[in-house]
Structure formats: C-alpha cells, structure tokens
C-alpha cells in the first residue's frame, strides 16, 4: 500500500470500528500519542506502546463512543510519513479538528 492508502485504511478502520484492520497496519512495537489519552489516562503520559496497549485504548474508545467518526479533510504524504487532517465527530460534543502524523517503515505505522 502507498502511504495515502494506509491513511485512508486507517480512517476507514476507525469509522467502521474494525479494530483488527486498524491494528494490522501497525508494527507490533508501534507507539501512539493522543491528547485524549493524556486526559483519560494521565499515568500513560499520553503514550501507548505496542499493539495490545493500542487495542485496549481503541476498544475503550469504540465502547464509549459508538458513533465516533472521522471526516477526512486532507492527506499529504511522502515515502515515510503521512500527515492527515480530519474532523472528529461525536454526538453531543463539538466537532474537533485533528491533525495526525503517521510515521511509516516497511509499509507499517
């Protein structure tokens, strides 16, 4: 997959709540930072490391926010990095503009 295809797959996996598809595009030792994680689980300092920690974090988000969706705004990529902007949409919360950087190596985040 090309870097933009990986980004689109990432967005699609979130929007369909397909945790296995989401984790399949990550390296086993990947690290993910989230300001939301920092707020909800301050002991993590905003970081989760490895697929199992990501699985736990994202499953919690899918369970808490069943109507969570991301609306793509822009995707910009080179061979090793994707920058994407999207809008986070959840009922009863203001829409949130988000920017995300995915660093890629060997076709995985």
Coordinates of C-alpha atoms in Angstrom, one line a residue:
X1 CA 0.0 0.0 0.0
X2 CA 1.1 3.5 -0.6
X3 CA 1.3 6.0 2.3
X4 CA -2.0 7.7 1.3
X5 CA -3.7 4.3 1.0
X6 CA -2.5 3.5 4.6
X7 CA -4.0 6.7 5.8
X8 CA -7.3 6.0 4.1
X9 CA -7.3 2.5 5.5
X10 CA -6.7 4.0 9.0
X11 CA -9.6 6.3 8.7
X12 CA -11.9 3.6 7.3
X13 CA -10.9 1.2 10.2
X14 CA -11.9 3.9 12.7
X15 CA -15.1 4.7 11.0
X16 CA -16.2 1.0 10.8
X17 CA -14.8 0.2 14.3
X18 CA -12.7 -2.5 12.7
X19 CA -10.0 -2.9 15.4
X20 CA -8.3 -5.8 13.7
X21 CA -8.0 -3.9 10.4
X22 CA -6.6 -0.9 12.3
X23 CA -4.0 -2.9 14.2
X24 CA -3.0 -4.8 11.0
X25 CA -1.4 -1.6 9.7
X26 CA 0.7 -1.1 12.8
X27 CA 4.1 -2.6 13.6
X28 CA 4.0 -4.7 16.8
X29 CA 6.1 -2.2 18.6
X30 CA 4.5 1.0 17.4
X31 CA 3.9 4.0 19.7
X32 CA 0.8 6.1 19.6
X33 CA 0.4 9.5 21.3
X34 CA -3.0 11.0 22.0
X35 CA -4.0 14.2 23.9
X36 CA -7.3 12.3 24.8
X37 CA -5.2 9.5 26.3
X38 CA -3.3 12.0 28.3
X39 CA -6.6 13.3 29.8
X40 CA -8.3 10.0 30.3
X41 CA -5.3 8.0 31.5
X42 CA -2.7 10.5 32.8
X43 CA -0.4 7.7 34.0
X44 CA 0.4 6.9 30.4
X45 CA 1.7 10.5 29.7
X46 CA -0.4 10.3 26.5
X47 CA 1.5 7.3 25.1
X48 CA 0.6 3.7 24.4
X49 CA 3.2 1.3 23.2
X50 CA 2.6 -1.8 21.3
X51 CA -0.5 -3.3 19.6
X52 CA -2.0 -4.7 22.8
X53 CA -2.0 -1.4 24.5
X54 CA -3.4 0.3 21.4
X55 CA -6.1 -2.4 21.2
X56 CA -7.1 -1.7 24.8
X57 CA -7.2 2.1 24.3
X58 CA -9.1 2.0 21.0
X59 CA -11.6 -0.7 22.1
X60 CA -12.3 1.6 25.1
X61 CA -12.9 4.5 22.8
X62 CA -15.2 2.4 20.5
X63 CA -17.2 1.2 23.5
X64 CA -17.5 4.7 25.0
X65 CA -18.2 6.5 21.7
X66 CA -20.2 4.2 19.4
X67 CA -21.0 7.0 17.0
X68 CA -17.4 8.3 16.8
X69 CA -16.4 9.1 13.2
X70 CA -13.6 10.9 11.4
X71 CA -14.2 13.0 8.3
X72 CA -11.2 13.3 6.1
X73 CA -10.0 16.8 5.3
X74 CA -6.5 16.4 3.8
X75 CA -3.9 13.7 3.4
X76 CA -0.3 14.7 2.5
X77 CA 2.4 12.0 2.2
X78 CA 5.9 11.2 1.2
X79 CA 7.6 7.7 1.3
X80 CA 7.9 7.6 5.1
X81 CA 5.3 9.9 6.6
X82 CA 1.7 10.8 6.3
X83 CA 0.2 14.0 7.6
X84 CA -3.6 13.9 7.7
X85 CA -6.2 16.3 8.9
X86 CA -9.7 15.2 9.8
X87 CA -12.7 16.2 11.9
X88 CA -13.6 14.1 14.9
X89 CA -17.4 13.8 15.2
X90 CA -19.2 12.5 18.3
X91 CA -22.8 13.2 19.2
X92 CA -23.3 15.8 21.9
X93 CA -19.7 17.0 21.6
X94 CA -18.4 19.9 19.5
X95 CA -16.6 18.7 16.3
X96 CA -12.9 18.7 16.8
X97 CA -10.3 19.3 14.1
X98 CA -7.4 16.9 14.4
X99 CA -4.0 16.6 12.7
X100 CA -2.2 13.2 12.8
X101 CA 1.2 12.2 11.7
X102 CA 1.8 8.5 10.8
X103 CA 5.4 7.5 10.5
X104 CA 5.9 4.5 8.2
X105 CA 8.5 1.9 7.9
X106 CA 8.3 -1.3 5.8
X107 CA 4.7 -0.5 4.9
X108 CA 3.5 -0.2 8.6
X109 CA 2.9 2.6 11.0

